XYZ file of C-alpha atoms in Angstrom:
620
model
C 0.000 0.000 0.000
C 1.230 3.494 -0.877
C -0.096 6.528 0.973
C 0.773 10.019 -0.300
C -0.159 13.081 1.721
C 1.044 16.188 3.481
C -1.047 16.330 6.643
C -2.261 14.306 9.626
C -4.770 12.279 7.597
C -2.018 10.528 5.637
C -0.246 9.472 8.820
C -3.471 8.255 10.381
C -4.339 6.132 7.358
C -0.832 4.691 7.126
C -1.025 3.703 10.780
C -4.524 2.272 10.316
C -3.427 0.091 7.385
C -0.391 -1.180 9.264
C -1.866 -1.623 12.730
C -5.423 -2.735 11.974
C -5.101 -4.389 8.545
C -1.488 -5.634 8.950
C -0.412 -4.239 5.584
C 3.029 -3.136 4.424
C 2.796 0.584 3.756
C 5.000 3.165 2.063
C 4.185 6.660 3.321
C 5.240 9.364 0.846
C 5.270 12.684 2.679
C 7.263 15.937 2.736
C 10.245 16.055 5.048
C 8.346 18.288 7.479
C 4.929 16.757 6.890
C 3.377 15.617 10.154
C 4.494 13.386 13.029
C 6.750 10.388 12.789
C 5.196 6.951 12.347
C 6.604 4.326 14.708
C 4.742 1.356 13.190
C 7.397 -1.102 11.818
C 5.198 -2.002 8.837
C 5.345 1.605 7.585
C 8.310 2.822 5.530
C 8.461 6.595 5.328
C 9.723 8.105 2.085
C 10.293 11.842 2.154
C 9.608 13.558 -1.159
C 9.346 17.275 -1.722
C 7.756 17.356 -5.214
C 4.033 18.004 -4.950
C 2.381 16.286 -6.688
C 4.791 13.331 -6.556
C 6.620 12.908 -9.832
C 7.303 9.657 -11.686
C 10.675 8.873 -9.984
C 9.052 9.334 -6.570
C 6.179 6.956 -7.328
C 8.486 4.400 -8.926
C 10.767 4.463 -5.875
C 7.711 3.913 -3.665
C 6.916 0.777 -5.703
C 3.866 1.928 -7.607
C 4.394 -0.682 -10.373
C 3.871 -3.574 -7.935
C 1.620 -1.886 -5.365
C -1.932 -3.003 -4.764
C -3.413 0.382 -3.865
C -2.437 4.059 -3.816
C -4.049 6.761 -1.676
C -3.607 10.392 -2.771
C -4.490 12.546 0.219
C -3.138 16.013 -0.536
C -5.362 18.933 0.428
C -5.274 20.319 -3.122
C -7.715 18.567 -5.474
C -5.616 19.434 -8.534
C -2.519 17.843 -7.001
C -4.408 14.599 -6.364
C -5.824 14.530 -9.905
C -2.439 15.035 -11.563
C -0.858 12.303 -9.445
C -3.787 9.960 -10.165
C -3.350 10.250 -13.949
C 0.364 9.549 -13.584
C -0.186 6.553 -11.314
C -2.835 5.080 -13.609
C -0.390 5.275 -16.517
C 2.390 3.602 -14.519
C 0.150 0.812 -13.217
C -3.243 0.311 -14.927
C -4.223 -2.342 -12.352
C -3.653 -0.090 -9.341
C -6.533 0.640 -6.997
C -6.792 4.403 -6.501
C -8.257 6.226 -3.513
C -8.528 9.994 -3.955
C -9.255 12.674 -1.415
C -11.402 15.286 -3.184
C -13.248 18.249 -1.715
C -15.196 18.907 -4.934
C -17.593 15.959 -4.938
C -19.009 16.435 -8.438
C -15.555 16.702 -9.969
C -14.441 13.701 -7.925
C -17.179 11.431 -9.285
C -16.343 12.412 -12.848
C -12.661 11.825 -12.142
C -13.410 8.321 -10.875
C -15.321 7.461 -14.058
C -12.568 8.866 -16.251
C -9.771 7.017 -14.448
C -11.691 3.751 -14.593
C -12.264 4.204 -18.322
C -8.554 4.911 -18.776
C -7.751 1.330 -17.737
C -9.124 0.082 -21.050
C -10.778 -2.929 -19.369
C -13.400 -3.842 -16.839
C -12.405 -1.774 -13.794
C -13.683 -4.406 -11.389
C -11.489 -7.228 -12.657
C -8.007 -7.773 -13.990
C -5.689 -10.663 -14.594
C -4.790 -10.859 -10.926
C -8.375 -10.824 -9.717
C -7.826 -7.521 -7.917
C -10.270 -4.689 -7.623
C -8.661 -1.757 -9.446
C -11.473 0.752 -9.298
C -11.094 4.410 -8.374
C -12.721 5.501 -5.121
C -13.194 9.169 -4.292
C -13.767 10.189 -0.679
C -13.884 13.427 1.287
C -12.611 13.645 4.838
C -14.825 16.679 5.397
C -17.982 14.804 4.333
C -17.066 11.825 6.510
C -16.406 13.845 9.649
C -19.005 16.621 9.311
C -22.056 14.653 10.596
C -20.232 13.563 13.745
C -18.886 17.066 14.380
C -22.305 18.635 13.876
C -23.887 16.099 16.238
C -21.200 16.817 18.827
C -22.010 20.517 18.838
C -25.724 19.944 19.456
C -26.601 17.668 22.349
C -29.320 15.223 21.378
C -28.848 15.640 17.640
C -29.189 12.400 15.713
C -26.162 10.979 13.983
C -26.853 10.291 10.329
C -24.919 8.014 7.986
C -25.935 8.348 4.337
C -24.173 6.512 1.542
C -24.943 4.416 -1.502
C -28.675 4.948 -1.069
C -28.689 3.665 2.516
C -29.750 5.640 5.570
C -28.659 4.881 9.129
C -29.797 7.067 12.007
C -28.408 6.804 15.531
C -28.821 8.901 18.663
C -27.379 9.226 22.147
C -29.754 8.349 24.980
C -29.085 9.408 28.574
C -30.833 7.563 31.448
C -33.104 9.450 33.828
C -31.106 8.464 36.903
C -27.957 6.614 38.021
C -29.896 3.380 38.590
C -31.964 3.595 35.417
C -31.210 2.024 32.052
C -31.196 4.115 28.903
C -33.476 3.389 25.968
C -32.113 0.580 23.791
C -33.802 1.668 20.536
C -33.719 -0.886 17.734
C -30.133 -1.915 18.509
C -27.711 -0.684 21.160
C -24.556 0.244 19.291
C -22.438 1.424 22.220
C -22.364 2.083 25.957
C -20.944 5.496 26.813
C -18.385 5.892 29.551
C -20.024 9.093 30.821
C -23.052 8.743 33.109
C -26.081 10.897 33.713
C -24.658 12.082 37.058
C -21.340 13.058 35.509
C -22.064 15.229 32.448
C -18.391 16.163 32.187
C -17.206 12.595 32.510
C -14.143 11.181 30.837
C -14.331 11.048 27.059
C -12.899 7.600 26.403
C -10.692 6.546 23.519
C -9.134 3.271 22.415
C -6.426 3.720 25.055
C -8.715 4.626 27.949
C -8.947 1.121 29.384
C -12.005 0.668 31.564
C -12.999 4.287 30.845
C -13.406 3.586 27.141
C -16.905 3.265 25.720
C -17.973 -0.287 24.918
C -18.848 -0.716 21.273
C -21.425 -3.293 20.150
C -22.212 -4.744 23.598
C -24.338 -7.832 24.070
C -27.680 -7.842 25.876
C -26.143 -8.831 29.224
C -23.743 -5.897 29.161
C -26.570 -3.500 28.281
C -28.711 -4.724 31.192
C -25.775 -4.445 33.595
C -24.813 -0.922 32.495
C -27.415 0.994 34.525
C -26.724 4.727 34.563
C -24.629 4.685 31.413
C -25.698 6.541 28.311
C -26.136 4.595 25.112
C -25.831 5.117 21.390
C -28.788 3.367 19.812
C -29.891 2.711 16.267
C -33.156 4.539 15.629
C -33.906 3.646 11.998
C -32.453 1.925 8.963
C -33.803 2.481 5.472
C -33.202 3.819 2.011
C -32.518 7.469 1.342
C -35.320 9.478 -0.244
C -34.772 10.310 -3.883
C -34.908 14.032 -3.265
C -33.760 15.737 -0.087
C -34.842 19.182 0.925
C -32.177 21.729 1.744
C -32.626 24.554 4.167
C -30.982 27.188 2.010
C -32.015 30.762 1.429
C -30.983 32.110 -1.941
C -31.510 35.790 -1.411
C -33.676 38.342 0.311
C -37.331 37.408 0.639
C -40.036 39.892 -0.514
C -40.830 40.734 3.093
C -37.191 41.697 3.682
C -37.029 44.128 0.756
C -39.177 46.785 2.480
C -39.518 47.720 6.126
C -42.925 47.307 7.805
C -43.451 51.082 7.924
C -42.906 51.503 4.200
C -45.132 48.498 3.455
C -47.982 49.938 5.565
C -47.568 53.383 3.996
C -47.706 51.956 0.481
C -50.754 49.899 1.411
C -52.479 53.026 2.689
C -51.684 54.985 -0.489
C -52.983 52.135 -2.653
C -56.203 52.052 -0.620
C -56.623 55.824 -1.058
C -56.080 55.566 -4.816
C -58.706 52.831 -5.010
C -61.144 54.972 -3.034
C -60.585 57.950 -5.369
C -61.144 55.764 -8.436
C -64.407 54.429 -6.989
C -65.550 57.965 -6.069
C -64.797 59.191 -9.594
C -66.774 56.315 -11.075
C -69.777 56.998 -8.823
C -69.872 60.789 -9.203
C -69.109 61.099 -12.927
C -70.860 57.964 -14.181
C -67.839 57.020 -16.362
C -66.807 53.451 -17.055
C -64.854 52.061 -14.059
C -61.686 51.584 -16.140
C -61.929 55.119 -17.507
C -62.467 56.505 -14.024
C -59.383 54.627 -12.747
C -57.380 55.887 -15.727
C -58.308 59.514 -15.012
C -57.428 59.050 -11.338
C -53.939 57.792 -12.222
C -53.408 60.687 -14.649
C -54.321 63.118 -11.887
C -52.128 61.236 -9.417
C -49.023 61.659 -11.558
C -49.976 65.262 -12.525
C -50.305 64.496 -16.237
C -54.108 64.878 -16.558
C -55.918 67.885 -18.083
C -57.094 70.532 -15.561
C -60.759 70.039 -14.703
C -61.861 73.552 -15.799
C -65.563 73.828 -16.378
C -66.226 70.290 -15.050
C -68.434 69.395 -12.097
C -67.228 70.327 -8.627
C -66.878 66.680 -7.605
C -64.486 66.066 -10.485
C -62.377 69.098 -9.532
C -62.202 68.042 -5.863
C -61.175 64.506 -6.809
C -58.435 65.874 -9.079
C -57.014 68.007 -6.257
C -57.058 65.058 -3.857
C -55.327 62.862 -6.448
C -52.606 65.506 -6.924
C -52.001 65.700 -3.173
C -51.862 61.908 -2.995
C -49.290 61.923 -5.801
C -47.078 64.214 -3.714
C -47.267 61.679 -0.877
C -46.557 58.735 -3.180
C -43.317 60.156 -4.606
C -41.184 59.974 -1.419
C -42.642 56.547 -0.617
C -41.524 55.217 -4.004
C -38.030 56.646 -3.456
C -37.847 55.156 0.059
C -39.013 51.767 -1.191
C -36.452 51.743 -3.992
C -33.624 52.616 -1.582
C -34.684 49.977 0.929
C -34.961 47.309 -1.753
C -31.494 48.200 -3.031
C -30.116 48.014 0.493
C -31.749 44.619 1.063
C -30.181 43.190 -2.097
C -26.784 44.581 -1.117
C -27.143 43.111 2.369
C -28.016 39.729 0.879
C -24.740 39.799 -1.063
C -22.753 40.888 1.998
C -21.988 39.097 5.241
C -24.657 39.319 7.889
C -23.945 40.424 11.427
C -25.298 38.491 14.413
C -28.774 39.747 15.361
C -28.955 41.747 18.559
C -31.198 39.330 20.464
C -29.615 36.078 19.242
C -29.309 33.316 21.872
C -29.024 29.531 22.042
C -26.891 29.352 18.897
C -23.679 27.528 17.961
C -20.496 29.533 17.438
C -18.553 27.852 14.630
C -14.870 28.765 14.565
C -13.159 28.191 11.211
C -14.653 28.035 7.720
C -12.135 25.788 6.000
C -13.053 22.593 4.194
C -14.279 20.876 7.362
C -15.952 23.914 8.890
C -17.854 24.551 5.660
C -19.310 21.040 5.602
C -20.264 21.297 9.279
C -21.945 24.651 8.588
C -24.093 23.043 5.894
C -24.979 20.157 8.225
C -26.018 22.492 11.047
C -28.045 24.608 8.632
C -29.909 21.520 7.395
C -30.658 20.614 11.018
C -32.136 24.068 11.562
C -29.555 25.034 14.195
C -28.776 28.783 14.417
C -25.078 29.392 13.756
C -22.670 32.312 14.002
C -19.365 31.781 12.188
C -16.004 33.288 13.143
C -13.277 33.440 10.490
C -10.153 35.579 10.199
C -9.659 35.059 6.454
C -12.203 36.978 4.327
C -11.296 34.746 1.363
C -11.873 31.430 3.155
C -13.744 28.812 1.142
C -16.703 28.813 3.539
C -17.417 32.556 3.330
C -19.373 32.123 0.083
C -21.445 29.312 1.633
C -22.199 31.436 4.700
C -23.302 34.299 2.446
C -25.566 31.976 0.440
C -27.086 30.471 3.576
C -27.380 33.969 5.101
C -25.518 32.862 8.216
C -24.013 35.644 10.375
C -20.209 35.868 10.150
C -17.759 37.725 12.371
C -14.482 38.473 10.590
C -11.530 38.625 12.944
C -8.856 36.721 14.819
C -10.552 34.695 17.544
C -7.512 35.123 19.779
C -8.124 38.873 19.858
C -10.379 40.307 22.532
C -13.847 41.265 21.373
C -14.218 38.769 18.516
C -16.049 36.067 20.489
C -18.090 38.767 22.221
C -19.239 39.956 18.797
C -20.395 36.373 18.081
C -22.620 36.537 21.206
C -20.647 33.761 22.896
C -22.090 34.682 26.302
C -25.558 33.626 25.062
C -24.455 30.678 22.885
C -25.164 27.062 23.709
C -22.010 25.603 22.107
C -18.613 26.499 20.672
C -17.314 24.333 17.840
C -13.615 25.100 17.243
C -12.568 23.598 13.895
C -9.449 25.473 12.827
C -6.398 23.452 11.836
C -4.370 24.877 14.763
C -4.758 23.073 18.094
C -3.513 26.071 20.055
C -6.059 28.391 18.431
C -8.889 25.984 19.216
C -7.731 25.605 22.812
C -7.322 29.340 23.339
C -10.792 29.991 21.951
C -12.261 27.287 24.211
C -10.602 28.678 27.342
C -11.647 32.229 26.582
C -15.162 31.126 25.679
C -15.466 29.319 29.014
C -14.487 32.484 30.900
C -17.313 34.346 29.157
C -19.826 31.488 29.434
C -18.954 28.843 32.058
C -21.815 26.541 30.989
C -20.793 26.566 27.317
C -20.628 23.210 25.529
C -17.185 23.117 23.916
C -16.181 20.773 21.083
C -12.522 20.935 20.076
C -10.755 19.687 17.003
C -7.464 18.369 18.393
C -4.955 16.082 16.731
C -2.753 14.735 19.530
C -4.606 12.292 21.776
C -2.370 12.791 24.825
C -2.746 16.555 24.527
C -6.512 16.112 24.265
C -6.583 14.042 27.467
C -4.699 16.765 29.320
C -7.148 19.374 28.037
C -10.100 17.282 29.243
C -8.726 16.876 32.760
C -7.986 20.579 33.043
C -11.336 21.780 31.708
C -13.281 19.263 33.806
C -11.489 20.431 36.948
C -12.182 24.088 36.152
C -15.765 23.624 34.895
C -17.135 20.309 36.247
C -20.716 21.010 35.136
C -19.901 21.868 31.527
C -19.408 19.515 28.600
C -16.123 19.295 26.740
C -15.597 17.015 23.758
C -12.768 16.392 21.295
C -13.124 15.166 17.741
C -10.297 14.428 15.333
C -11.212 14.769 11.661
C -8.413 12.450 10.622
C -9.531 9.813 13.166
C -13.118 9.956 11.922
C -12.109 9.833 8.258
C -9.259 7.303 8.446
C -11.461 4.150 8.671
C -13.281 5.059 5.454
C -10.051 5.680 3.535
C -8.266 2.625 4.953
C -11.175 0.336 4.116
C -11.303 1.790 0.604
C -7.609 0.927 0.253
C -8.562 -2.667 1.016
C -11.058 -2.584 -1.868
C -14.188 -2.137 0.211
C -16.487 0.821 0.782
C -17.826 1.652 4.193
C -21.074 3.569 4.420
C -19.878 5.951 7.083
C -18.685 6.336 10.638
C -19.992 7.847 13.830
C -18.013 9.074 16.790
C -18.625 7.316 20.094
C -16.762 9.680 22.375
C -13.244 9.418 20.932
C -13.702 5.986 19.364
C -15.135 5.263 15.944
C -17.874 2.859 14.917
C -18.035 2.108 11.190
C -20.876 0.827 9.028
C -20.281 -1.321 5.963
C -22.317 -3.230 3.384
C -20.741 -6.662 2.912
C -21.465 -9.681 0.729
C -21.794 -12.887 2.730
C -19.947 -14.935 0.106
C -16.351 -15.510 1.203
C -16.914 -14.487 4.845
C -16.582 -17.635 7.009
C -17.713 -15.674 10.084
C -21.137 -15.203 8.440
C -21.739 -17.798 5.741
C -24.038 -20.609 6.890
C -24.554 -19.094 10.336
C -27.611 -17.594 11.924
C -27.817 -13.883 12.668
C -27.340 -14.619 16.371
C -24.317 -16.829 15.765
C -22.733 -14.227 13.502
C -22.847 -11.555 16.220
C -19.550 -11.016 18.037
C -19.787 -8.500 20.904
C -17.197 -5.758 20.696
C -16.313 -6.594 17.082
C -19.288 -6.667 14.681
C -23.035 -6.955 14.503
C -25.425 -7.458 11.572
C -27.965 -4.640 11.458
C -29.961 -5.291 8.312
C -30.316 -7.446 5.224
C -30.231 -5.611 1.910
C -33.091 -7.223 0.019
C -32.486 -4.974 -2.985
C -29.197 -6.619 -3.920
C -30.489 -10.186 -4.325
C -33.732 -12.083 -4.387
C -35.556 -11.502 -1.127
C -35.068 -14.342 1.383
C -38.028 -16.423 2.361
C -38.362 -15.418 5.992
C -42.138 -15.134 6.122
C -42.418 -18.515 7.823
C -40.042 -17.560 10.630
C -41.881 -16.402 13.752
C -41.601 -12.699 14.433
C -40.235 -11.811 11.014
C -41.818 -9.293 8.718
C -42.159 -9.761 5.000
C -39.637 -7.926 2.847
C -40.750 -4.400 1.993
C -41.912 -3.449 -1.440
C -40.003 -2.139 -3.284
C -36.997 -4.130 -1.984
C -34.997 -2.274 0.640
C -33.419 -2.968 3.992
C -34.880 -5.628 6.252
C -33.666 -4.558 9.675
C -35.979 -6.702 11.817
C -34.391 -9.914 10.555
C -35.175 -12.964 12.646
C -32.237 -14.061 14.858
C -32.544 -17.588 13.491
C -32.246 -16.626 9.850
C -29.340 -18.490 8.216
C -27.113 -16.246 6.141
C -26.684 -17.381 2.528
C -23.710 -16.713 0.220
C -25.847 -14.573 -2.076
C -26.990 -12.297 0.773
C -25.728 -8.774 1.383
C -25.870 -7.298 4.875
C -25.283 -3.969 6.585
C -22.819 -4.397 9.438
C -21.751 -2.208 12.337
C -18.163 -2.965 13.307
C -15.172 -1.664 15.139
C -12.060 -0.920 13.110
C -10.315 -4.118 14.216
C -13.510 -6.125 13.821
C -13.977 -4.992 10.226
C -10.348 -5.810 9.490
C -10.827 -9.310 10.837
C -13.964 -9.759 8.735
C -11.951 -8.854 5.669
C -9.240 -11.333 6.681
C -6.618 -8.663 7.312
C -6.766 -8.020 11.056
C -4.278 -9.240 13.679
C -6.765 -11.852 14.872
C -7.246 -13.163 11.345
C -3.647 -14.331 10.908
C -3.791 -17.206 13.439
C -7.242 -18.085 12.156
C -5.927 -18.477 8.627
C -3.056 -20.607 9.865
C -4.934 -23.029 12.116
C -8.659 -22.444 12.151
C -9.431 -25.695 10.346
C -13.074 -26.616 10.310
C -13.777 -24.355 13.253
C -13.978 -21.291 11.026
C -16.564 -22.719 8.693
C -19.347 -22.435 11.264
C -20.591 -23.790 14.508
C -20.530 -27.395 15.426
C -23.835 -29.244 15.600
C -23.784 -28.794 19.360
C -23.801 -25.036 18.901
C -20.369 -24.427 20.470
C -18.817 -21.152 19.337
C -15.298 -20.987 17.940
C -12.815 -19.269 20.249
C -12.744 -15.487 19.994
C -9.570 -13.539 19.564
């Protein structure tokens, strides 16, 4: 495996491939590009040319490599390197990091066509397709959910929809709602809202992923992450975007009422002219408008009523002129304001302060806007990529350095419910969090931090200073790495959700070739702490005949996901299932994890399924 990149994501993915999937990895990175990798399976090759040139890729072994990940932050750099790599090795699996999703999908089609053969097969039986992913898209749902307590966590991919939510018990002795499936037990309890945020290295403090029923019953007082719904995505999704000033925003209420009054007076004059003169109603209205704009003939020698109505229409025309000018100026100002950045409203409260409008912050802004959460953005670069999105969504933006006094105050941080610090600088995020806590001690703070040890120190300090406030850390590279690493192995995961500082991934897998699943029941295929089958995709194959099983529902029409699958259903080779798994569990399912190596060497008949007595094979 070859991984090329210039930031933390490349190092995370290289470590994931080596540690979880036991692959030999060549990491191509600039000399000063990120931390050192201590994993013995990773060989670091420093290369300054960006994108990597032909000698660099050849030295990394691109001609005999199985997969290449191009993870530079510049989309153009990744595209140029992808064309070069495809020419050097037509059978190479490519994984591209692209911010522009539409361009990325077209790039994938073009690179697959450039192979000159079926992209799914080659002489070696390897999958040599091109997979395009975005770290921002992968991490944005989890970051948005972190900023808003109680917000559902959504995983959407390949037409599938998974929705999960955190549930907190009512008391220390109560059990939280289990939903359809309990995906994880949180380490924090209801009586300790600022409890430890566990990670893979937290020992007993770590959250327990994919627990069995006994663990769930015994975990009274612990919060849970439960699966709420599984289904297919709707064909069309509604977006909460505002594309300009609405008609009500063009004119102030005073001007609108004044214009309405003038229009009513004009109508009354036209009706009076029609009644007193006996003219046709249209002719009477026409004469009234001529008098209003002072272009009608003087009413010399005409009846007194006609003369009085003409004078009243002239006076009304004098009133109408300044109203028309005021309305035109207000409408022009409204259009100019729609094209400019909005300021936070004076009475705004209960909003989320989003710090940083880079590639990740922009995606999180869109997610929060779709959830209907009020947001105020803070950005020091007026040319940042997210400024245009904020202007389109009409989200208030404060331009300024967050480390300078007065910037967070301008974002109404003292009345905000949460601060989401997503800049690429850990120190900036930490400084903003500390200053925000001084202004609002009860503020929910979510930090984007890279170093796990540094994050643990931050947690202990902030919990000691503000024990009643929530503090959370989310690493974009940690959330995105499982998706990229699995793609390097030739599989696509649907998405990932953050469970404190651990990651739970969702994948759609074919049963054929998986000895842990094939020929086993749904109950037998479940391994606590490693993987769990959530649903059967009845749209990929002929629907299974489960109507005769007690408690099972018939497959939906049209075919979709059958999530209430009977525990006794026997998995067939032609089935396709949606699985929730830990990183190491998914690696073992794919035959690449550390526990899979001894299984391949000496599993024998034990791996093919359970014995007739129902005894389970030993777990790693």
